[in-house]
């Protein structure tokens, strides 16, 4: 893989990112509700509201507002939160590590869990393993994440007491070092597993299907003729070929992971950008909303870019437009 390919893909990403910014800007500004009323309350007079609109530039035509925003964005200025009175970049960066921890953990769990489940099912096609994975993944995919989160809290948190159900750490704890890491991991486990559940189902079913197809290929028959064991055939010969579609699905599911993280952070009280997005929407905090749209769009585009690069690295014969 050449550097030219990577630079070309990065160059192709820029117009899409600009499109995300423009569409997000338009959606936020045409949404119902007056951000000035949300900010200043409903007891002010018209002169006060007019002064506030002039202060935040909302008295300008929409095209002028968009041009001003893009110019500031090009200079690295995301604006200032109208509610928190802090730079948007600081507000987002304060929450971003928590969301990255949650989503990253869920991504690792879903990828490893899905591949292992698919591998286990494909080892006995039509047998009880295959049927168990089929039924389990169907249930995992069918259950809404919000509802599954509530059930997990009820049983694993409240009834059995295995996991904490709210927050990132114990509010009463003053632990540091390893004890703090273990406290965070304990709080992280349940929301990460719930967030990963639907992704596990998708990856497991895809892995199983691609493995079954790979096991029917001529080179697998040749390996069997040489006396290679079925377990070795499955892991060493069939699995590498089956992983290519899985890589694509993992990258394409990042958007679903982000949207699921918003729900999970609300259900489990996890202090990430999902909860920030909800509060900014309720408060009509336009600068924060625009910053979050930019961040989410950037994350999805970069994930797709990394997927293409990984796909081409795994199989250099493939040409990706």
mmCIF file of C-alpha atoms in Angstrom:
data_model
loop_
_atom_site.group_PDB
_atom_site.id
_atom_site.type_symbol
_atom_site.label_atom_id
_atom_site.label_comp_id
_atom_site.label_asym_id
_atom_site.label_seq_id
_atom_site.Cartn_x
_atom_site.Cartn_y
_atom_site.Cartn_z
ATOM 1 C CA UNK A 1 0.000 0.000 0.000
ATOM 2 C CA UNK A 2 1.399 3.383 -1.014
ATOM 3 C CA UNK A 3 1.266 6.681 0.812
ATOM 4 C CA UNK A 4 -0.393 8.104 -2.285
ATOM 5 C CA UNK A 5 -3.406 5.858 -1.729
ATOM 6 C CA UNK A 6 -3.768 7.023 1.862
ATOM 7 C CA UNK A 7 -3.430 10.707 0.920
ATOM 8 C CA UNK A 8 -5.953 10.247 -1.895
ATOM 9 C CA UNK A 9 -8.476 8.732 0.515
ATOM 10 C CA UNK A 10 -7.889 11.546 3.003
ATOM 11 C CA UNK A 11 -8.462 14.085 0.244
ATOM 12 C CA UNK A 12 -11.736 12.380 -0.679
ATOM 13 C CA UNK A 13 -12.836 12.590 2.963
ATOM 14 C CA UNK A 14 -12.583 16.397 3.145
ATOM 15 C CA UNK A 15 -15.598 17.218 0.906
ATOM 16 C CA UNK A 16 -17.724 14.701 2.828
ATOM 17 C CA UNK A 17 -16.700 16.292 6.119
ATOM 18 C CA UNK A 18 -17.618 19.712 4.761
ATOM 19 C CA UNK A 19 -20.993 18.297 3.733
ATOM 20 C CA UNK A 20 -21.543 16.988 7.251
ATOM 21 C CA UNK A 21 -20.767 20.436 8.689
ATOM 22 C CA UNK A 22 -23.099 22.261 6.299
ATOM 23 C CA UNK A 23 -25.984 19.815 6.716
ATOM 24 C CA UNK A 24 -25.584 19.828 10.492
ATOM 25 C CA UNK A 25 -25.545 23.636 10.528
ATOM 26 C CA UNK A 26 -28.730 23.844 8.453
ATOM 27 C CA UNK A 27 -30.559 21.209 10.491
ATOM 28 C CA UNK A 28 -29.739 22.912 13.782
ATOM 29 C CA UNK A 29 -30.853 26.332 12.552
ATOM 30 C CA UNK A 30 -34.114 25.240 10.932
ATOM 31 C CA UNK A 31 -35.137 23.049 13.896
ATOM 32 C CA UNK A 32 -38.206 24.227 15.861
ATOM 33 C CA UNK A 33 -37.616 26.455 18.842
ATOM 34 C CA UNK A 34 -35.830 29.742 19.475
ATOM 35 C CA UNK A 35 -32.353 29.359 20.995
ATOM 36 C CA UNK A 36 -32.563 32.896 22.390
ATOM 37 C CA UNK A 37 -35.699 32.023 24.371
ATOM 38 C CA UNK A 38 -33.975 28.905 25.674
ATOM 39 C CA UNK A 39 -30.963 30.984 26.687
ATOM 40 C CA UNK A 40 -32.595 34.168 28.011
ATOM 41 C CA UNK A 41 -35.940 32.835 29.220
ATOM 42 C CA UNK A 42 -39.418 33.943 28.242
ATOM 43 C CA UNK A 43 -39.718 36.950 30.573
ATOM 44 C CA UNK A 44 -37.538 39.400 28.628
ATOM 45 C CA UNK A 45 -38.710 42.159 26.292
ATOM 46 C CA UNK A 46 -38.212 42.346 22.530
ATOM 47 C CA UNK A 47 -35.326 44.812 22.826
ATOM 48 C CA UNK A 48 -33.422 42.406 25.031
ATOM 49 C CA UNK A 49 -34.084 39.492 22.651
ATOM 50 C CA UNK A 50 -32.942 41.608 19.699
ATOM 51 C CA UNK A 51 -29.727 42.514 21.500
ATOM 52 C CA UNK A 52 -29.075 38.854 22.296
ATOM 53 C CA UNK A 53 -29.647 37.828 18.664
ATOM 54 C CA UNK A 54 -27.202 40.514 17.536
ATOM 55 C CA UNK A 55 -24.654 39.390 20.111
ATOM 56 C CA UNK A 56 -24.730 35.783 18.871
ATOM 57 C CA UNK A 57 -25.042 36.736 15.207
ATOM 58 C CA UNK A 58 -28.510 35.227 14.856
ATOM 59 C CA UNK A 59 -29.879 38.434 13.329
ATOM 60 C CA UNK A 60 -27.871 37.781 10.141
ATOM 61 C CA UNK A 61 -29.149 35.845 7.108
ATOM 62 C CA UNK A 62 -28.563 32.106 7.372
ATOM 63 C CA UNK A 63 -26.009 32.146 4.548
ATOM 64 C CA UNK A 64 -23.969 34.808 6.360
ATOM 65 C CA UNK A 65 -24.120 32.826 9.588
ATOM 66 C CA UNK A 66 -22.899 29.721 7.756
ATOM 67 C CA UNK A 67 -20.041 31.633 6.139
ATOM 68 C CA UNK A 68 -18.963 33.081 9.483
ATOM 69 C CA UNK A 69 -19.084 29.659 11.127
ATOM 70 C CA UNK A 70 -17.035 28.023 8.367
ATOM 71 C CA UNK A 71 -14.445 30.802 8.531
ATOM 72 C CA UNK A 72 -14.058 30.385 12.287
ATOM 73 C CA UNK A 73 -14.003 26.634 11.912
ATOM 74 C CA UNK A 74 -11.159 26.879 9.402
ATOM 75 C CA UNK A 75 -9.221 28.778 12.091
ATOM 76 C CA UNK A 76 -9.888 26.007 14.633
ATOM 77 C CA UNK A 77 -12.542 27.968 16.534
ATOM 78 C CA UNK A 78 -15.634 25.906 17.395
ATOM 79 C CA UNK A 79 -17.208 28.793 19.262
ATOM 80 C CA UNK A 80 -18.289 29.181 22.883
ATOM 81 C CA UNK A 81 -21.032 27.263 24.654
ATOM 82 C CA UNK A 82 -23.980 29.585 25.224
ATOM 83 C CA UNK A 83 -24.918 27.726 28.397
ATOM 84 C CA UNK A 84 -21.604 26.733 29.987
ATOM 85 C CA UNK A 85 -19.701 29.850 28.832
ATOM 86 C CA UNK A 86 -16.677 27.736 27.919
ATOM 87 C CA UNK A 87 -15.028 27.030 24.565
ATOM 88 C CA UNK A 88 -16.884 24.242 22.777
ATOM 89 C CA UNK A 89 -13.627 22.357 22.294
ATOM 90 C CA UNK A 90 -13.081 22.282 26.075
ATOM 91 C CA UNK A 91 -16.670 21.181 26.741
ATOM 92 C CA UNK A 92 -16.396 18.306 24.260
ATOM 93 C CA UNK A 93 -12.875 17.248 25.233
ATOM 94 C CA UNK A 94 -14.005 17.020 28.844
ATOM 95 C CA UNK A 95 -16.531 14.296 27.884
ATOM 96 C CA UNK A 96 -14.860 12.702 24.862
ATOM 97 C CA UNK A 97 -12.454 10.330 26.711
ATOM 98 C CA UNK A 98 -15.387 8.687 28.499
ATOM 99 C CA UNK A 99 -17.242 8.040 25.245
ATOM 100 C CA UNK A 100 -14.086 6.751 23.554
ATOM 101 C CA UNK A 101 -13.565 4.371 26.470
ATOM 102 C CA UNK A 102 -17.151 3.099 26.279
ATOM 103 C CA UNK A 103 -17.325 2.812 22.476
ATOM 104 C CA UNK A 104 -13.803 1.416 22.145
ATOM 105 C CA UNK A 105 -14.449 -1.269 24.751
ATOM 106 C CA UNK A 106 -17.751 -2.182 23.085
ATOM 107 C CA UNK A 107 -16.025 -2.355 19.690
ATOM 108 C CA UNK A 108 -13.370 -4.759 20.989
ATOM 109 C CA UNK A 109 -15.963 -6.908 22.775
ATOM 110 C CA UNK A 110 -18.270 -7.037 19.757
ATOM 111 C CA UNK A 111 -15.499 -7.849 17.288
ATOM 112 C CA UNK A 112 -13.882 -10.600 19.355
ATOM 113 C CA UNK A 113 -17.183 -11.950 20.652
ATOM 114 C CA UNK A 114 -18.827 -11.924 17.224
ATOM 115 C CA UNK A 115 -15.916 -13.636 15.469
ATOM 116 C CA UNK A 116 -15.587 -16.292 18.192
ATOM 117 C CA UNK A 117 -19.341 -16.953 18.203
ATOM 118 C CA UNK A 118 -19.393 -17.252 14.417
ATOM 119 C CA UNK A 119 -16.378 -19.551 14.514
ATOM 120 C CA UNK A 120 -18.030 -21.721 17.157
ATOM 121 C CA UNK A 121 -21.258 -21.952 15.127
ATOM 122 C CA UNK A 122 -19.452 -22.770 11.869
ATOM 123 C CA UNK A 123 -17.542 -25.596 13.532
ATOM 124 C CA UNK A 124 -20.780 -27.613 13.684
ATOM 125 C CA UNK A 125 -23.049 -26.382 10.899
ATOM 126 C CA UNK A 126 -26.609 -27.501 11.552
ATOM 127 C CA UNK A 127 -25.720 -28.790 15.015
ATOM 128 C CA UNK A 128 -26.684 -27.544 18.457
ATOM 129 C CA UNK A 129 -23.871 -24.972 18.483
ATOM 130 C CA UNK A 130 -25.114 -23.478 15.232
ATOM 131 C CA UNK A 131 -28.714 -23.356 16.463
ATOM 132 C CA UNK A 132 -27.704 -21.854 19.803
ATOM 133 C CA UNK A 133 -25.759 -19.031 18.147
ATOM 134 C CA UNK A 134 -28.563 -18.444 15.632
ATOM 135 C CA UNK A 135 -31.215 -18.079 18.340
ATOM 136 C CA UNK A 136 -28.979 -16.067 20.664
ATOM 137 C CA UNK A 137 -27.875 -13.594 18.016
ATOM 138 C CA UNK A 138 -31.447 -13.196 16.768
ATOM 139 C CA UNK A 139 -32.579 -12.224 20.264
ATOM 140 C CA UNK A 140 -29.607 -9.889 20.764
ATOM 141 C CA UNK A 141 -30.285 -8.104 17.483
ATOM 142 C CA UNK A 142 -34.061 -7.894 17.986
ATOM 143 C CA UNK A 143 -33.980 -6.374 21.481
ATOM 144 C CA UNK A 144 -33.713 -2.547 21.512
ATOM 145 C CA UNK A 145 -30.573 -1.351 23.286
ATOM 146 C CA UNK A 146 -32.607 0.912 25.587
ATOM 147 C CA UNK A 147 -34.828 -1.958 26.724
ATOM 148 C CA UNK A 148 -31.900 -4.365 27.051
ATOM 149 C CA UNK A 149 -30.089 -1.797 29.187
ATOM 150 C CA UNK A 150 -33.062 -1.542 31.539
ATOM 151 C CA UNK A 151 -33.239 -5.324 31.855
ATOM 152 C CA UNK A 152 -29.493 -5.529 32.515
ATOM 153 C CA UNK A 153 -29.768 -2.888 35.243
ATOM 154 C CA UNK A 154 -32.720 -4.679 36.838
ATOM 155 C CA UNK A 155 -31.128 -8.128 36.944
ATOM 156 C CA UNK A 156 -27.339 -7.691 36.974
ATOM 157 C CA UNK A 157 -27.317 -4.429 38.917
ATOM 158 C CA UNK A 158 -30.268 -4.201 41.282
ATOM 159 C CA UNK A 159 -31.362 -7.803 41.820
ATOM 160 C CA UNK A 160 -28.020 -9.636 41.853
ATOM 161 C CA UNK A 161 -25.756 -6.668 42.601
ATOM 162 C CA UNK A 162 -22.976 -7.802 40.273
ATOM 163 C CA UNK A 163 -22.403 -4.417 38.622
ATOM 164 C CA UNK A 164 -22.970 -0.744 39.454
ATOM 165 C CA UNK A 165 -25.753 0.800 37.389
ATOM 166 C CA UNK A 166 -24.905 4.513 37.215
ATOM 167 C CA UNK A 167 -21.883 6.722 36.611
ATOM 168 C CA UNK A 168 -18.239 6.111 35.758
ATOM 169 C CA UNK A 169 -16.905 5.674 39.292
ATOM 170 C CA UNK A 170 -18.249 5.307 42.798
ATOM 171 C CA UNK A 171 -19.001 8.839 43.998
ATOM 172 C CA UNK A 172 -17.948 7.886 47.535
ATOM 173 C CA UNK A 173 -14.634 6.380 46.445
ATOM 174 C CA UNK A 174 -11.329 8.235 46.715
ATOM 175 C CA UNK A 175 -9.365 5.398 45.171
ATOM 176 C CA UNK A 176 -6.291 6.055 43.028
ATOM 177 C CA UNK A 177 -3.982 3.967 40.891
ATOM 178 C CA UNK A 178 -4.997 0.365 40.258
ATOM 179 C CA UNK A 179 -8.002 0.587 42.583
ATOM 180 C CA UNK A 180 -9.357 3.495 40.511
ATOM 181 C CA UNK A 181 -8.802 1.580 37.248
ATOM 182 C CA UNK A 182 -10.682 -1.419 38.640
ATOM 183 C CA UNK A 183 -13.518 0.842 39.812
ATOM 184 C CA UNK A 184 -13.869 2.343 36.323
ATOM 185 C CA UNK A 185 -13.719 -1.119 34.719
ATOM 186 C CA UNK A 186 -16.439 -2.357 37.078
ATOM 187 C CA UNK A 187 -18.721 0.544 36.106
ATOM 188 C CA UNK A 188 -17.810 0.142 32.423
ATOM 189 C CA UNK A 189 -18.490 -3.581 32.059
ATOM 190 C CA UNK A 190 -22.293 -3.594 31.959
ATOM 191 C CA UNK A 191 -22.885 -0.612 29.619
ATOM 192 C CA UNK A 192 -20.126 -1.811 27.276
ATOM 193 C CA UNK A 193 -21.617 -5.309 27.083
ATOM 194 C CA UNK A 194 -25.095 -3.950 26.400
ATOM 195 C CA UNK A 195 -23.758 -1.562 23.753
ATOM 196 C CA UNK A 196 -21.843 -4.420 22.097
ATOM 197 C CA UNK A 197 -24.790 -6.827 22.042
ATOM 198 C CA UNK A 198 -26.274 -5.915 18.654
ATOM 199 C CA UNK A 199 -22.838 -5.627 17.081
ATOM 200 C CA UNK A 200 -21.965 -9.113 18.353
ATOM 201 C CA UNK A 201 -25.091 -10.477 16.683
ATOM 202 C CA UNK A 202 -24.293 -8.878 13.316
ATOM 203 C CA UNK A 203 -20.635 -9.921 13.307
ATOM 204 C CA UNK A 204 -21.360 -13.465 14.530
ATOM 205 C CA UNK A 205 -23.946 -14.149 11.827
ATOM 206 C CA UNK A 206 -21.721 -12.686 9.122
ATOM 207 C CA UNK A 207 -18.661 -14.621 10.325
ATOM 208 C CA UNK A 208 -20.641 -17.846 10.376
ATOM 209 C CA UNK A 209 -22.010 -17.274 6.855
ATOM 210 C CA UNK A 210 -18.632 -16.387 5.334
ATOM 211 C CA UNK A 211 -16.949 -19.326 7.061
ATOM 212 C CA UNK A 212 -19.533 -21.739 5.675
ATOM 213 C CA UNK A 213 -18.900 -20.388 2.160
ATOM 214 C CA UNK A 214 -15.124 -20.578 2.655
ATOM 215 C CA UNK A 215 -15.330 -24.196 3.835
ATOM 216 C CA UNK A 216 -16.889 -25.135 0.504
ATOM 217 C CA UNK A 217 -14.013 -23.760 -1.577
ATOM 218 C CA UNK A 218 -11.654 -26.040 -3.555
ATOM 219 C CA UNK A 219 -8.545 -25.222 -1.519
ATOM 220 C CA UNK A 220 -10.352 -26.395 1.633
ATOM 221 C CA UNK A 221 -11.146 -29.695 -0.075
ATOM 222 C CA UNK A 222 -7.483 -29.960 -0.994
ATOM 223 C CA UNK A 223 -6.487 -29.356 2.640
ATOM 224 C CA UNK A 224 -8.867 -32.087 3.794
ATOM 225 C CA UNK A 225 -7.386 -34.443 1.196
ATOM 226 C CA UNK A 226 -3.950 -33.814 2.717
ATOM 227 C CA UNK A 227 -5.284 -34.902 6.099
ATOM 228 C CA UNK A 228 -5.378 -31.471 7.773
ATOM 229 C CA UNK A 229 -7.608 -31.513 10.865
ATOM 230 C CA UNK A 230 -10.973 -29.733 10.741
ATOM 231 C CA UNK A 231 -10.035 -27.338 13.555
ATOM 232 C CA UNK A 232 -6.852 -26.313 11.743
ATOM 233 C CA UNK A 233 -8.748 -25.922 8.464
ATOM 234 C CA UNK A 234 -11.299 -23.699 10.182
ATOM 235 C CA UNK A 235 -8.798 -21.431 11.944
ATOM 236 C CA UNK A 236 -5.817 -21.369 9.571
ATOM 237 C CA UNK A 237 -7.473 -21.665 6.157
ATOM 238 C CA UNK A 238 -11.119 -20.558 6.287
ATOM 239 C CA UNK A 239 -11.042 -17.820 8.937
ATOM 240 C CA UNK A 240 -8.527 -15.442 7.243
ATOM 241 C CA UNK A 241 -10.656 -15.347 4.078
ATOM 242 C CA UNK A 242 -13.839 -14.876 6.117
ATOM 243 C CA UNK A 243 -12.442 -11.874 8.010
ATOM 244 C CA UNK A 244 -12.435 -9.516 5.016
ATOM 245 C CA UNK A 245 -16.219 -8.914 5.033
ATOM 246 C CA UNK A 246 -16.106 -8.677 8.830
ATOM 247 C CA UNK A 247 -13.591 -5.814 8.622
ATOM 248 C CA UNK A 248 -15.981 -3.909 6.346
ATOM 249 C CA UNK A 249 -18.953 -4.473 8.641
ATOM 250 C CA UNK A 250 -17.018 -3.421 11.755
ATOM 251 C CA UNK A 251 -16.065 -0.124 10.099
ATOM 252 C CA UNK A 252 -19.547 0.505 8.738
ATOM 253 C CA UNK A 253 -21.154 -0.181 12.130
ATOM 254 C CA UNK A 254 -19.302 2.668 13.855
ATOM 255 C CA UNK A 255 -22.261 4.968 13.181
ATOM 256 C CA UNK A 256 -24.583 2.495 14.901
ATOM 257 C CA UNK A 257 -22.135 2.276 17.783
ATOM 258 C CA UNK A 258 -22.140 6.062 18.209
ATOM 259 C CA UNK A 259 -25.947 6.290 18.142
ATOM 260 C CA UNK A 260 -26.160 3.386 20.574
ATOM 261 C CA UNK A 261 -23.651 5.080 22.865
ATOM 262 C CA UNK A 262 -25.995 8.080 23.169
ATOM 263 C CA UNK A 263 -28.759 5.808 24.466
ATOM 264 C CA UNK A 264 -26.471 3.779 26.720
ATOM 265 C CA UNK A 265 -24.959 6.892 28.310
ATOM 266 C CA UNK A 266 -28.440 8.098 29.216
ATOM 267 C CA UNK A 267 -29.564 4.726 30.590
ATOM 268 C CA UNK A 268 -26.421 4.145 32.671
ATOM 269 C CA UNK A 269 -25.643 7.768 33.542
ATOM 270 C CA UNK A 270 -22.288 7.513 31.762
ATOM 271 C CA UNK A 271 -20.742 11.020 31.499
ATOM 272 C CA UNK A 272 -19.903 11.116 27.777
ATOM 273 C CA UNK A 273 -20.800 13.087 24.683
ATOM 274 C CA UNK A 274 -24.113 11.253 24.375
ATOM 275 C CA UNK A 275 -25.456 12.906 27.494
ATOM 276 C CA UNK A 276 -23.859 16.164 26.379
ATOM 277 C CA UNK A 277 -25.715 15.895 23.047
ATOM 278 C CA UNK A 278 -29.049 15.441 24.818
ATOM 279 C CA UNK A 279 -28.470 18.363 27.206
ATOM 280 C CA UNK A 280 -27.280 20.622 24.363
ATOM 281 C CA UNK A 281 -30.394 19.717 22.359
ATOM 282 C CA UNK A 282 -32.694 20.485 25.282
ATOM 283 C CA UNK A 283 -30.900 23.776 25.961
ATOM 284 C CA UNK A 284 -30.644 24.687 22.246
ATOM 285 C CA UNK A 285 -26.917 25.227 22.757
ATOM 286 C CA UNK A 286 -26.144 25.617 19.048
ATOM 287 C CA UNK A 287 -22.323 25.890 19.233
ATOM 288 C CA UNK A 288 -22.082 22.650 21.223
ATOM 289 C CA UNK A 289 -24.542 20.877 18.907
ATOM 290 C CA UNK A 290 -22.527 21.895 15.844
ATOM 291 C CA UNK A 291 -19.293 20.788 17.492
ATOM 292 C CA UNK A 292 -20.799 17.387 18.302
ATOM 293 C CA UNK A 293 -22.124 16.927 14.762
ATOM 294 C CA UNK A 294 -18.663 17.696 13.430
ATOM 295 C CA UNK A 295 -17.055 15.237 15.855
ATOM 296 C CA UNK A 296 -19.502 12.406 15.115
ATOM 297 C CA UNK A 297 -19.277 12.939 11.369
ATOM 298 C CA UNK A 298 -15.487 13.011 11.553
ATOM 299 C CA UNK A 299 -15.443 9.792 13.605
ATOM 300 C CA UNK A 300 -17.658 7.926 11.121
ATOM 301 C CA UNK A 301 -15.661 9.118 8.097
ATOM 302 C CA UNK A 302 -12.332 8.228 9.706
ATOM 303 C CA UNK A 303 -13.684 4.802 10.660
ATOM 304 C CA UNK A 304 -14.710 4.185 7.048
ATOM 305 C CA UNK A 305 -11.307 5.397 5.862
ATOM 306 C CA UNK A 306 -9.488 3.055 8.243
ATOM 307 C CA UNK A 307 -11.751 0.233 7.089
ATOM 308 C CA UNK A 308 -10.778 0.808 3.460
ATOM 309 C CA UNK A 309 -7.081 0.983 4.349
ATOM 310 C CA UNK A 310 -7.269 -2.193 6.436
ATOM 311 C CA UNK A 311 -9.225 -3.974 3.706
ATOM 312 C CA UNK A 312 -6.623 -3.076 1.112
ATOM 313 C CA UNK A 313 -3.802 -4.056 3.454
ATOM 314 C CA UNK A 314 -5.368 -7.481 4.014
ATOM 315 C CA UNK A 315 -5.904 -8.023 0.280
ATOM 316 C CA UNK A 316 -3.763 -5.738 -1.959
ATOM 317 C CA UNK A 317 -5.577 -7.046 -5.066
ATOM 318 C CA UNK A 318 -8.715 -5.140 -4.105
ATOM 319 C CA UNK A 319 -9.263 -1.724 -5.684
ATOM 320 C CA UNK A 320 -11.376 0.656 -3.635
ATOM 321 C CA UNK A 321 -12.851 3.664 -5.379
#
